[in-house]
Coordinates of C-alpha atoms (C1' of nucleotides) in Angstrom, one line a residue:
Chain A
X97 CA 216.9 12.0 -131.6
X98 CA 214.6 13.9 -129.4
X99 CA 216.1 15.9 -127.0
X100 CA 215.8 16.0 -123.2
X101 CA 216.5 18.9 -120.7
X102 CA 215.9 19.5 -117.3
X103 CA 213.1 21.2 -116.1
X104 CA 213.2 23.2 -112.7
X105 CA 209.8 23.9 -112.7
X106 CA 208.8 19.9 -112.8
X107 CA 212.0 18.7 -111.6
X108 CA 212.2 16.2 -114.4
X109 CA 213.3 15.6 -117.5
X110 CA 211.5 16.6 -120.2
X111 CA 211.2 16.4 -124.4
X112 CA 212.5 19.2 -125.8
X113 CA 209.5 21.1 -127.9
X114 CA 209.9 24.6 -128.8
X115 CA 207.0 27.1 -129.3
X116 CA 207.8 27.7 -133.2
X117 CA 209.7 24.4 -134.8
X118 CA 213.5 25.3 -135.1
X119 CA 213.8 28.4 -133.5
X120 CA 214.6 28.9 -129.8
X121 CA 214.5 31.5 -127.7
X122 CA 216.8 32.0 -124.3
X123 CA 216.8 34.4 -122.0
X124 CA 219.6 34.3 -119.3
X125 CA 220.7 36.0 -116.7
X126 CA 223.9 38.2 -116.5
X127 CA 225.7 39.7 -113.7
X128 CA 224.8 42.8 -111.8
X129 CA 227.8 44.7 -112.5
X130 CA 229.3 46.4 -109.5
X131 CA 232.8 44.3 -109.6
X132 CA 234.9 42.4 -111.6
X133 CA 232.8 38.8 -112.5
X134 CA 234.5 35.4 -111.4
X135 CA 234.5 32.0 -112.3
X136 CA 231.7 30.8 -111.8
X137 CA 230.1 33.5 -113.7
X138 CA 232.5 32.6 -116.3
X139 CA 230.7 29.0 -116.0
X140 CA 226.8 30.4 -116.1
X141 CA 228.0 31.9 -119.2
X142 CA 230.1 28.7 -120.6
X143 CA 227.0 26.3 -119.8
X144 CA 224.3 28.4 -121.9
X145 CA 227.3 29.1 -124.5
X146 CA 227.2 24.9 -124.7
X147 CA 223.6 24.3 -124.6
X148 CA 222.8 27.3 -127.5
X149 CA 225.7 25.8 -129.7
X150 CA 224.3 22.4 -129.5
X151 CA 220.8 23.6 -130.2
X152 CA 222.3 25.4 -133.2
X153 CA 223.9 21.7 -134.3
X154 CA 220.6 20.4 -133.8
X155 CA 219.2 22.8 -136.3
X156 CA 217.9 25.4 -134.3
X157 CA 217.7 29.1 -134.6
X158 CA 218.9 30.7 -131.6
X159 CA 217.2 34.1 -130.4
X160 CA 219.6 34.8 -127.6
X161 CA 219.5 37.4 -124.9
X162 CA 221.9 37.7 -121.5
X163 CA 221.3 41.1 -120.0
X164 CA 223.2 43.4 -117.8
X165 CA 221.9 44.8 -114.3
X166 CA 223.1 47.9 -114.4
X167 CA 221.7 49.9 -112.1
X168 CA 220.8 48.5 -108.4
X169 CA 221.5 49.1 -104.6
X170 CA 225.4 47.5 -104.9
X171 CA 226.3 49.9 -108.3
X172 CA 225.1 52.9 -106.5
X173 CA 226.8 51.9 -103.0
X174 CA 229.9 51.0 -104.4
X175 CA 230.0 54.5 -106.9
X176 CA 229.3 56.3 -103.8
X177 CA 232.6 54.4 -102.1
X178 CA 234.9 55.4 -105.7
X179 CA 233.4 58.4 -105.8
X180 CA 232.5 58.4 -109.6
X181 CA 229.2 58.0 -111.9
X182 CA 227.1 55.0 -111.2
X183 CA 227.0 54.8 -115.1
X184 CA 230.1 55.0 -115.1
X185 CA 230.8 52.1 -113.3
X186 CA 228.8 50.2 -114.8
X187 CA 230.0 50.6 -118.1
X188 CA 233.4 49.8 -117.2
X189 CA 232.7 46.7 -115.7
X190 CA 230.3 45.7 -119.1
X191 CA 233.1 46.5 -121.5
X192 CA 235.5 44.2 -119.2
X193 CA 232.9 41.6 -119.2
X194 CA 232.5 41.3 -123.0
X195 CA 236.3 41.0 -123.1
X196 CA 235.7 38.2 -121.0
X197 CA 233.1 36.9 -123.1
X198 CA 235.4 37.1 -126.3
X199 CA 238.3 35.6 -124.5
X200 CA 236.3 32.5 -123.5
X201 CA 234.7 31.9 -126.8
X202 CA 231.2 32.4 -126.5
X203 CA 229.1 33.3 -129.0
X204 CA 227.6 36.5 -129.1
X205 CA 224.1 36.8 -127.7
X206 CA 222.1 38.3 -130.5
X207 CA 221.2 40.8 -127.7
X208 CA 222.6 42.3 -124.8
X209 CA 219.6 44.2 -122.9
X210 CA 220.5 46.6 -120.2
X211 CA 218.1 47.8 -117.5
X212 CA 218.5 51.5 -117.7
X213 CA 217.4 51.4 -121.2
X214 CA 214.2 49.3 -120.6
X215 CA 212.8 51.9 -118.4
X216 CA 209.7 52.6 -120.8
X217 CA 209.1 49.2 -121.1
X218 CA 209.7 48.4 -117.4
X219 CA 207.2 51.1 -116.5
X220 CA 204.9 50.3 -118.9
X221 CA 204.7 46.6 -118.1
X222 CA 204.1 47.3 -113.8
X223 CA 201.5 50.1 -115.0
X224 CA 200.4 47.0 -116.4
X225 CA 200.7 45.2 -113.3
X226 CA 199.1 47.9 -111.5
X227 CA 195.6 47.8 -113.1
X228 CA 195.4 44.0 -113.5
X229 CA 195.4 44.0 -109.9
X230 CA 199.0 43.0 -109.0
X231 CA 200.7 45.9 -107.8
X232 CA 199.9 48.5 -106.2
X233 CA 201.6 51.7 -105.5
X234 CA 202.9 52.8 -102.1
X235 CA 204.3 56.2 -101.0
X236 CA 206.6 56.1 -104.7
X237 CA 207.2 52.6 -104.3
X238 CA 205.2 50.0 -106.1
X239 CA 204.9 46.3 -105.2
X240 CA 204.0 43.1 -106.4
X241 CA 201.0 41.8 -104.5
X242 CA 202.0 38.4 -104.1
X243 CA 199.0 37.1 -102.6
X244 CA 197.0 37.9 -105.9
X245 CA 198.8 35.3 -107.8
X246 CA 197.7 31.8 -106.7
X247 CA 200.7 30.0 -107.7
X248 CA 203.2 32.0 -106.7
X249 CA 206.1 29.7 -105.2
X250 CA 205.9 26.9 -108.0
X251 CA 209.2 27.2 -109.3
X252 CA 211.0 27.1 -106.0
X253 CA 208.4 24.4 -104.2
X254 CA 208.1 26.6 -101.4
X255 CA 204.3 27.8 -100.0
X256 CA 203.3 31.4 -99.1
X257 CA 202.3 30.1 -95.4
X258 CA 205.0 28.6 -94.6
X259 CA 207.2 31.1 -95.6
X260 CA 205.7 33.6 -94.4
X261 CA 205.2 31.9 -90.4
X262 CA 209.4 31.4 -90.6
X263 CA 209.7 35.1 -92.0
X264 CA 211.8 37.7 -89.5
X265 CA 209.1 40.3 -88.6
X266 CA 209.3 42.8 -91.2
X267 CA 208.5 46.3 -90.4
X268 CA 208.0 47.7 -93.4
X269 CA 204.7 49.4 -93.5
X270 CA 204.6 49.7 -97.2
X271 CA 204.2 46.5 -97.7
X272 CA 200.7 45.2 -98.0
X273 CA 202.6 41.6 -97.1
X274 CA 205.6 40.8 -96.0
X275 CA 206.3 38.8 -98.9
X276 CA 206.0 41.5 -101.7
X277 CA 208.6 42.9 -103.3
X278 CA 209.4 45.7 -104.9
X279 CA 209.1 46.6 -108.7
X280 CA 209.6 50.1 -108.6
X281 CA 211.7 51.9 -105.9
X282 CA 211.5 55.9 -105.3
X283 CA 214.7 57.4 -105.7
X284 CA 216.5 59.4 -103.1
X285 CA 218.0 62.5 -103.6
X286 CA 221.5 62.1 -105.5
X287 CA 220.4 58.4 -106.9
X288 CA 220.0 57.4 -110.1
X289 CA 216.3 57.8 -111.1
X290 CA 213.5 58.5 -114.1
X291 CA 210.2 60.1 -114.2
X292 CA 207.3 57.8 -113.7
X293 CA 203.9 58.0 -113.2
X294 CA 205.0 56.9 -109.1
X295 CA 207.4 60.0 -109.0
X296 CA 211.1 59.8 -109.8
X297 CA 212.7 56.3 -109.1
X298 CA 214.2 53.1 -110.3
X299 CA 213.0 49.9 -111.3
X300 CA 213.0 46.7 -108.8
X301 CA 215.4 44.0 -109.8
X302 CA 213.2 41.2 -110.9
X303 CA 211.1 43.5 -113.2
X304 CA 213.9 44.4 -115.6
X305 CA 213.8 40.5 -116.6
X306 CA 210.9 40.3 -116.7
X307 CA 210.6 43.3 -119.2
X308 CA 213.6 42.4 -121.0
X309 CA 212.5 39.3 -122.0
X310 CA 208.8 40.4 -122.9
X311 CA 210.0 43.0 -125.2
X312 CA 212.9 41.3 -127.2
X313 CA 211.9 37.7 -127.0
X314 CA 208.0 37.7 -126.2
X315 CA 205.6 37.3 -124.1
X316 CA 206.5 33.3 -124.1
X317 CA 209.7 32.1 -124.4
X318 CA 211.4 28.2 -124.7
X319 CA 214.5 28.6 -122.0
X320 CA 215.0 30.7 -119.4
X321 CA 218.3 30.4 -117.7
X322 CA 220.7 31.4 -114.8
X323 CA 222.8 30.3 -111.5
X324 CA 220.5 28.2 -109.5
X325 CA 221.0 30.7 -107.0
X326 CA 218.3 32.7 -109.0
X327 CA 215.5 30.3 -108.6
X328 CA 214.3 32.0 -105.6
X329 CA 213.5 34.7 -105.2
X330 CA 214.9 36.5 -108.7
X331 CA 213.5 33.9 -111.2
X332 CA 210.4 32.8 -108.8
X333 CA 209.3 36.5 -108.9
X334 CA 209.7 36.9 -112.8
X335 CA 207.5 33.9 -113.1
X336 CA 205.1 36.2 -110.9
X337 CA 205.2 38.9 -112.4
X338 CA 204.9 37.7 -116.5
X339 CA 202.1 35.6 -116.0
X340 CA 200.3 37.6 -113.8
X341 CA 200.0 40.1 -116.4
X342 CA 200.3 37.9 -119.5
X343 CA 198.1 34.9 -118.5
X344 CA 200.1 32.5 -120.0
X345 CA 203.0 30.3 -119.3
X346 CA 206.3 32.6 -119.3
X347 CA 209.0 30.1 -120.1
X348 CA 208.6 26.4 -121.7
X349 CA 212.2 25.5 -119.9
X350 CA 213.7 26.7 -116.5
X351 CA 217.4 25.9 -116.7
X352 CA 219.5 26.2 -114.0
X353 CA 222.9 25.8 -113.6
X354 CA 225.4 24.8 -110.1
X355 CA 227.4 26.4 -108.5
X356 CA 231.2 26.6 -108.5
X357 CA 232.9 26.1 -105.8
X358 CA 236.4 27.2 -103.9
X359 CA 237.1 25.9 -100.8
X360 CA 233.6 24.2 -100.2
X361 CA 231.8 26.6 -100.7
X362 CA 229.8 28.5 -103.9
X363 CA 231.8 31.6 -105.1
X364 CA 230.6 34.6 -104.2
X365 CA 231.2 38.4 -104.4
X366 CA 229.2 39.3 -101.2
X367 CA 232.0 36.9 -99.2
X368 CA 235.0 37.3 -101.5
X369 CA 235.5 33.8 -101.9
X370 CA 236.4 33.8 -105.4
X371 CA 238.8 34.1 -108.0
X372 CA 238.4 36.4 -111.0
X373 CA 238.1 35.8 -115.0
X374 CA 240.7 37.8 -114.9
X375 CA 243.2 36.2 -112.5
X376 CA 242.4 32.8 -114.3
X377 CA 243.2 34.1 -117.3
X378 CA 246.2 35.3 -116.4
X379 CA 247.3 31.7 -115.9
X380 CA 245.3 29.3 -118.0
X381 CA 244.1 28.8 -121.5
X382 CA 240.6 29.9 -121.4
X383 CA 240.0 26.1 -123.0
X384 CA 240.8 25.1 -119.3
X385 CA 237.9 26.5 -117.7
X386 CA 235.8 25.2 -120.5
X387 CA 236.6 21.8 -120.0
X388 CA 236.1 22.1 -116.3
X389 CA 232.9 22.9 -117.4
X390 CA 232.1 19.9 -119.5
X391 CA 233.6 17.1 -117.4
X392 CA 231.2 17.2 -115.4
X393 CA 227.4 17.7 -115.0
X394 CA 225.9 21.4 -115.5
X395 CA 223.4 21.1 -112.9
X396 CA 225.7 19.9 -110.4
X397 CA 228.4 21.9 -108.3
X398 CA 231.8 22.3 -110.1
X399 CA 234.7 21.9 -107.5
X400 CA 237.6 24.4 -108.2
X401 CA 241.2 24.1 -107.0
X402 CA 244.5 23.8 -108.5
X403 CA 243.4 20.1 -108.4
X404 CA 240.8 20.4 -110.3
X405 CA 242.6 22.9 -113.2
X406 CA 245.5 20.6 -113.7
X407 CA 243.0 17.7 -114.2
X408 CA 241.3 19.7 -117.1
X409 CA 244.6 20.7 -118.7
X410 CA 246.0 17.3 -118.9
X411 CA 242.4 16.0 -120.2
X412 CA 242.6 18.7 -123.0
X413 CA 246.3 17.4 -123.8
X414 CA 245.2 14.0 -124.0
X415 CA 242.4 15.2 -126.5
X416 CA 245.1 17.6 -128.6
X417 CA 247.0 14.0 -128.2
X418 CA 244.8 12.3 -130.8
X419 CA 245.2 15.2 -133.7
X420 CA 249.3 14.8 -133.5
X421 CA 249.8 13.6 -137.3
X422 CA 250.8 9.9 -138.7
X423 CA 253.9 8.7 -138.5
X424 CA 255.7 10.1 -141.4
X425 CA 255.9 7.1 -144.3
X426 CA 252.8 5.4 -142.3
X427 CA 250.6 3.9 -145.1
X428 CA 248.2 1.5 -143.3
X429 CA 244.9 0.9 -143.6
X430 CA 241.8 2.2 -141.6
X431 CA 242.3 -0.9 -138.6
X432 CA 238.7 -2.3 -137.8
X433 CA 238.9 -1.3 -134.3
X434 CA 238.8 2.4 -134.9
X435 CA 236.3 2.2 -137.7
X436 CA 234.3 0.6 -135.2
X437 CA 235.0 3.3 -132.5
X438 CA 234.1 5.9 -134.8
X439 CA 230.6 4.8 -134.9
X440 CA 230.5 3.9 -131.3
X441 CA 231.5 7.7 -130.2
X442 CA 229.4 9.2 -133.1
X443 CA 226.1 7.4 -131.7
X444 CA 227.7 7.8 -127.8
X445 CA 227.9 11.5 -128.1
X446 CA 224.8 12.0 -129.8
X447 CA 222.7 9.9 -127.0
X448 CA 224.9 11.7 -124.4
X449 CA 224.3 15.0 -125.5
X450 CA 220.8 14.7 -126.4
X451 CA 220.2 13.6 -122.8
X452 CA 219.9 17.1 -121.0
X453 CA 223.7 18.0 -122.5
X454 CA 225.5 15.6 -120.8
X455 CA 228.6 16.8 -122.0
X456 CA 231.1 14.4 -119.2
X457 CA 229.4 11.3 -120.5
X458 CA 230.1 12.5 -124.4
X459 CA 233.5 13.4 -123.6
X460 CA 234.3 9.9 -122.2
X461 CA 232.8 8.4 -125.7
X462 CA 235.5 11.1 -127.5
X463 CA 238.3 9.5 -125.1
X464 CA 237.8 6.5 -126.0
X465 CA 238.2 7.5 -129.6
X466 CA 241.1 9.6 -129.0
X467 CA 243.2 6.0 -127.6
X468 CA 241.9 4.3 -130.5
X469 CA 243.2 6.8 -132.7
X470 CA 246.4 6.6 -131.1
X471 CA 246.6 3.0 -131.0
X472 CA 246.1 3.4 -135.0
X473 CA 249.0 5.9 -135.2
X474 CA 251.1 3.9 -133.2
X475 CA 249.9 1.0 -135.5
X476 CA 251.2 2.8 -138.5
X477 CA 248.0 3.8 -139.9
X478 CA 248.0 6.4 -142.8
X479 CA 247.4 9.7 -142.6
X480 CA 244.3 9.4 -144.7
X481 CA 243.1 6.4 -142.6
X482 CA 243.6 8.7 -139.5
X483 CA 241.9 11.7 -141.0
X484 CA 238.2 10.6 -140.6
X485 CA 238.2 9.4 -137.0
X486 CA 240.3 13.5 -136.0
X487 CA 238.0 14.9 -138.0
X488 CA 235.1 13.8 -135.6
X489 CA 237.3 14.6 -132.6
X490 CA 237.2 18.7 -133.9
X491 CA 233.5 18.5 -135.1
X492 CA 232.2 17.5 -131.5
X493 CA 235.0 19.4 -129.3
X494 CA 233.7 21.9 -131.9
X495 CA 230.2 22.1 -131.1
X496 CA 231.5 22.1 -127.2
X497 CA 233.2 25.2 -128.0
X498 CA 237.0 24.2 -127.4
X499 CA 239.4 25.3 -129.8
X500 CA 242.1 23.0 -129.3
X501 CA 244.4 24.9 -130.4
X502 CA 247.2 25.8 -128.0
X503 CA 247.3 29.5 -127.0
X504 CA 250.2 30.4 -124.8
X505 CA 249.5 32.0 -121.1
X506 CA 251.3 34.9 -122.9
X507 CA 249.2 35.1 -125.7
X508 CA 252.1 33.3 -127.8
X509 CA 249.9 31.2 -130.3
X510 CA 250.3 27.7 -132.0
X511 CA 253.7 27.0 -133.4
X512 CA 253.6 30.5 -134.6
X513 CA 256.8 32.9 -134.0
X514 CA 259.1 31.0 -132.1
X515 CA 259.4 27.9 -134.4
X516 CA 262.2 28.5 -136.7
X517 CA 263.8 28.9 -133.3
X518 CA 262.8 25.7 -131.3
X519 CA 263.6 24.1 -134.5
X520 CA 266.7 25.5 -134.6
X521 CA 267.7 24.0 -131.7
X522 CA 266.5 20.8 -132.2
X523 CA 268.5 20.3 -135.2
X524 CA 271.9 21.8 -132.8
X525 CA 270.4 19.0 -130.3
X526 CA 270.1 16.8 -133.3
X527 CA 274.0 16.9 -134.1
X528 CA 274.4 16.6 -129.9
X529 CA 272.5 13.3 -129.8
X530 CA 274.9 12.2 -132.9
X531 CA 277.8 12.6 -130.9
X532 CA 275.9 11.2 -127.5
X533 CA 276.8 14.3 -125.8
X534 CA 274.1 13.0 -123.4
X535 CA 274.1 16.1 -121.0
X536 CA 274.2 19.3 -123.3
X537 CA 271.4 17.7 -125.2
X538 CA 269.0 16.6 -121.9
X539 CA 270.5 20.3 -121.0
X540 CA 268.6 21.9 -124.5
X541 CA 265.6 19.7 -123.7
X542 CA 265.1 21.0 -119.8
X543 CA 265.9 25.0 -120.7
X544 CA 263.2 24.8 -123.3
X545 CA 261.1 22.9 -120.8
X546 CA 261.6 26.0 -118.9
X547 CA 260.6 28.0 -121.4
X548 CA 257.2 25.6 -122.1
X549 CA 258.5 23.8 -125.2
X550 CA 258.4 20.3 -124.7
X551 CA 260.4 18.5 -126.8
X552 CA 259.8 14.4 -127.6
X553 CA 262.0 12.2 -128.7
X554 CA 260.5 9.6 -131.3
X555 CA 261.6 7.4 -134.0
X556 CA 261.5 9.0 -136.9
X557 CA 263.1 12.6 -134.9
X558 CA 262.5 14.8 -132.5
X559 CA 258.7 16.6 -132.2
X560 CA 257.9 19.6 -130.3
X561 CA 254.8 21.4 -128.7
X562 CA 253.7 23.8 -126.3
X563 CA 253.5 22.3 -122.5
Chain B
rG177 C1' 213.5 25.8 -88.6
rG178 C1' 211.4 25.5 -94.0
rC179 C1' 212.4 24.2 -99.3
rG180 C1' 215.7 21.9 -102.8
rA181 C1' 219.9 19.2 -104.7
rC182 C1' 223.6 15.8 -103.8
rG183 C1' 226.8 11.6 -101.4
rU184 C1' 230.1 6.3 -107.1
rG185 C1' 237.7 3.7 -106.7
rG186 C1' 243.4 8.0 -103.9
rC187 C1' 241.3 12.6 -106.8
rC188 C1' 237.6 14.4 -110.7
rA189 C1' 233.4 12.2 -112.9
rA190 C1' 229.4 9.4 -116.4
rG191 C1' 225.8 5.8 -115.5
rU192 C1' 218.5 6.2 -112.8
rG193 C1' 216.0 -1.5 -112.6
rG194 C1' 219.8 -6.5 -115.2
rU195 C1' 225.9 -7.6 -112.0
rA196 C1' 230.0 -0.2 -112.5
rA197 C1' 232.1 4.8 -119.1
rG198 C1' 236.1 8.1 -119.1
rG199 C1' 240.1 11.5 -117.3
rC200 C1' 244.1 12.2 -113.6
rA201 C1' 247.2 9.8 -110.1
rG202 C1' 249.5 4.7 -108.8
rA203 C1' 251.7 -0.3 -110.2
rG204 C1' 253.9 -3.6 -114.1
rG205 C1' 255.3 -3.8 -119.3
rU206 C1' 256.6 -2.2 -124.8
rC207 C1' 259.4 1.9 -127.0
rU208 C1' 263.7 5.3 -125.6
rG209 C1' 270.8 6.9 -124.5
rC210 C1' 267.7 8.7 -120.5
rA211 C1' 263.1 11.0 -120.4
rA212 C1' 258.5 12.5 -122.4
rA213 C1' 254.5 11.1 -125.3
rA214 C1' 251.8 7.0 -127.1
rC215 C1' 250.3 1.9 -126.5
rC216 C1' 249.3 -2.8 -123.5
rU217 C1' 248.0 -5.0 -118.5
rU218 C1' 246.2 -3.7 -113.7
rU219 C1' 243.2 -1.0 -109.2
rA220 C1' 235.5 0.0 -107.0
rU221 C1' 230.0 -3.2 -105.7
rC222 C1' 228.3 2.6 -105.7
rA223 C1' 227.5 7.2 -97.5
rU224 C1' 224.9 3.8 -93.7
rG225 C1' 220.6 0.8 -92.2
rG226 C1' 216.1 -1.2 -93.6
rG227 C1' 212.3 -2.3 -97.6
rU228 C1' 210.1 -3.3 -102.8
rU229 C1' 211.8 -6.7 -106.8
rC230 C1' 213.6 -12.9 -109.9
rG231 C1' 217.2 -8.8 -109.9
rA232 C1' 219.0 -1.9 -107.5
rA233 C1' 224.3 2.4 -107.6
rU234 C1' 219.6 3.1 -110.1
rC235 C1' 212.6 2.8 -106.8
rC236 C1' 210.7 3.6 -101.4
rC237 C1' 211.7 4.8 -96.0
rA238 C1' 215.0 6.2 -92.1
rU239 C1' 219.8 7.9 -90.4
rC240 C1' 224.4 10.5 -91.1
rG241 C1' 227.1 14.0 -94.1
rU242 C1' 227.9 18.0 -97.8
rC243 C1' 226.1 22.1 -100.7
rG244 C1' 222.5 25.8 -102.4
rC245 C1' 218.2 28.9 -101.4
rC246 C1' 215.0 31.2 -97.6
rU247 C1' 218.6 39.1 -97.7
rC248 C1' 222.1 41.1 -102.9
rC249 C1' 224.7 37.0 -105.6
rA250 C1' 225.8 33.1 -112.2

RNA sequence: GGCGACGUGGCCAAGUGGUAAGGCAGAGGUCUGCAAAACCUUUAUCAUGGGUUCGAAUCCCAUCGUCGCCUCCA
């Protein structure tokens, strides 16, 4: 089934063709670390974590590459604030974001560029700049020359004139245009900086991509991805700057993804409006945020509230609902309706996913299977017969990424530890329910509610899991 | 002001030409000491107004509204 992805660039929907057959390369953006990330960081990161394992089920080798911005304008301002090492802070707020990373299941990139140690190859590629024509140097600055590329604006849709008639007057004398922008900056005293051929200084933002993804992925690559808030001017000026020196198309696939949102608006850490990995984390499973993410479309804005969390977390325990095991001495057959549901969310999902990752439309196709399956439990189907249809529940939660497994806001995990002791007390509350002591056994059941053990009464005993 | 995206039931959200998936919440029921869970039944004509078409949520135009970008931001 061929697969089809959005395309910034053309707006559409396109095949999915990569340059060599079965391999793929993705470059995406990472955060500028100057602050602890958010959310919706957390959700650029979960969307390309979804789309790379996918293309891996698909059969594709995955050259993967998320940089770090490490050294810009923000890092050195807010150093100067803490008073420490730029490098310094930058470090620490990489390390905290790999944490992140591990926490939220995402595969590991197979590289993790990082500006400050491109610099040869960031020089070298605006020297390169310099004598196609593109740039030119300016009292230790150099800039782009935007006019010399004739298509510059393509990925955003917006045209040199008219951006330039509604742009504030710019008095930067520097500039050739007002629209150029910078690839190299001249350092002032105190700043972080590097010998060049310009005089000591730092590189521009949108050339570090560019230089990142030309040295460890190519001069052509299949995706290139990031927040849509990186179309203009960050991903516009990449496009600018690669093919004005390479000549050819820089990436087959301009993926973007939406926003998340708090209190109507996108998250941001120029406003504050925002909440951290690390507060969420605090709270939920990271599984939570994950599912956020896939219930709904990656390209569109993601709402967040306490709303919208809860609705995740009872979706995930509806699809933890359908791996419970057969009723004990259940030895039915396979009913027809869930063999037939099988094959309906096998071929569902596939469509769905194949269709620019439509991960909401899958999940509903895995929803349907999960009530069949329950119906079949309920039904007093056998294990066995239950086996196949849970099996396809993990393989495609799988290849989203959720674990489904049920790690405590404490880091308390599975049944683990504590279940000699829950069933402990389900055996005293056992004895309780013998003797219809009706209020010291609801009282056992609502302490241990307390305590996030829900306890369920059934026929054939009592069962327990984490709330 | 310019560019772009979007507007589907109480909430979240699929669906891009043939009479609306799914989740949550709600109502009724089965089961249960009660509850929970699970299961069954049930709740929409797709922002508004025009147009194209045998037929539109789905295409076109206009209006209203929301969001993003135009300065650093995933």
């Amino acid at each position: 089934m061929t697969i089809k992805i959005y395309n910034t660039l053309s707006r559409k929907k396109e095949d999915f063709e990569t340059l060599e057959p079965k391999k793929a390369s993705m470059y995406v953006c990472g955060p500028t670390v100057y602050d602890k990330a958010h959310v919706g960081h957390a959700m650029s990161v979960l969307v390309f974590d979804i789309i790379r394992r996918y293309l891996e089920y698909r059969g594709y080798e995955v050259l993967h590459a998320m940089n770090y911005t490490d050294v810009d304008d923000k890092i050195i301002q807010r150093a100067i604030i803490e008073e420490i090492d730029p490098f310094d802070l930058a470090e620490r707020y990489i390390q905290e974001f790999r944490e992140h990373l591990d926490d939220l299941n995402i595969l590991p990139a197979t590289v993790y560029p990082r500006a400050t140690q491109e610099i040869d190859h960031i020089i070298e590629m605006v020297q390169g700049l310099i004598e196609k024509g593109h740039a030119y140097e300016s009292e230790g600055d150099v800039y782009f020359f935007v006019s010399s590329d004739d298509d510059y604006g393509k990925l955003s849709g917006r045209k040199l004139e008219d951006m330039q008639s509604g742009f504030r007057i710019d008095v930067d004398d520097r500039k050739e245009t007002p629209m150029d922008f910078a690839l190299w900056k001249s350092s002032k005293p105190g700043e972080p900086s590097w010998e060049s051929p310009w005089g000591q200084g730092r590189p521009g933002w949108h050339i570090e991509c560019s230089a990142m993804s030309y040295y460890h992925l190519g001069e052509q690559i299949d995706i290139h991805g990031g927040g849509n808030d990186l179309v203009f001017p960050h991903h516009e000026n990449e496009i600018a700057q690669t093919e004005s020196l390479t000549g050819k198309p820089f990436a087959r696939y301009w993926v973007h993804n939406g926003m998340m949102q708090l209190r109507g608006a996108a998250m941001s850490k120029s406003t504050g409006n925002l909440v951290t990995i690390e507060e969420f984390l605090a709270q939920h499973d990271a599984d939570i945020l994950r599912m956020m993410v896939l219930n709904s479309s990656y390209r569109s804005p993601l709402k967040f509230s306490d709303e919208t969390v809860g609705h995740a977390k009872k979706a995930l325990d509806r699809l933890r609902s359908a791996l419970r095991p057969a009723t004990p001495g259940a030895a039915g057959e396979m009913p027809e309706t869930l063999e037939a549901q099988i094959t309906a969310t096998r071929q569902g999902v596939e469509e769905s996913m194949a269709d620019d990752i439509n991960t909401a439309g899958a999940l509903g196709y895995l929803f349907e299977l999960v009530r069949a399956i329950n119906y079949a439990r309920d039904d007093g189907t056998a294990p066995d017969a239950l086996a196949e249809a849970q099996r396809l529940i993990l393989e495609y939660t799988g290849i989203m990424g959720l674990k489904l497994d049920h790690t405590g806001v404490d880091g308390r995990s599975g049944t683990g530890e504590a279940a000699p002791f829950v069933d402990l007390l389900i055996e005293l509350r056992a004895e309780l329910r013998n003797q219809k002591l009706w209020e010291l056994t609801d009282k056992v059941r609502d302490s241990l509610a307390e305590l996030g053990v829900v306890l369920e009464d059934g026929k054939e005993g009592t069962t327990w899991r984490w709330g």
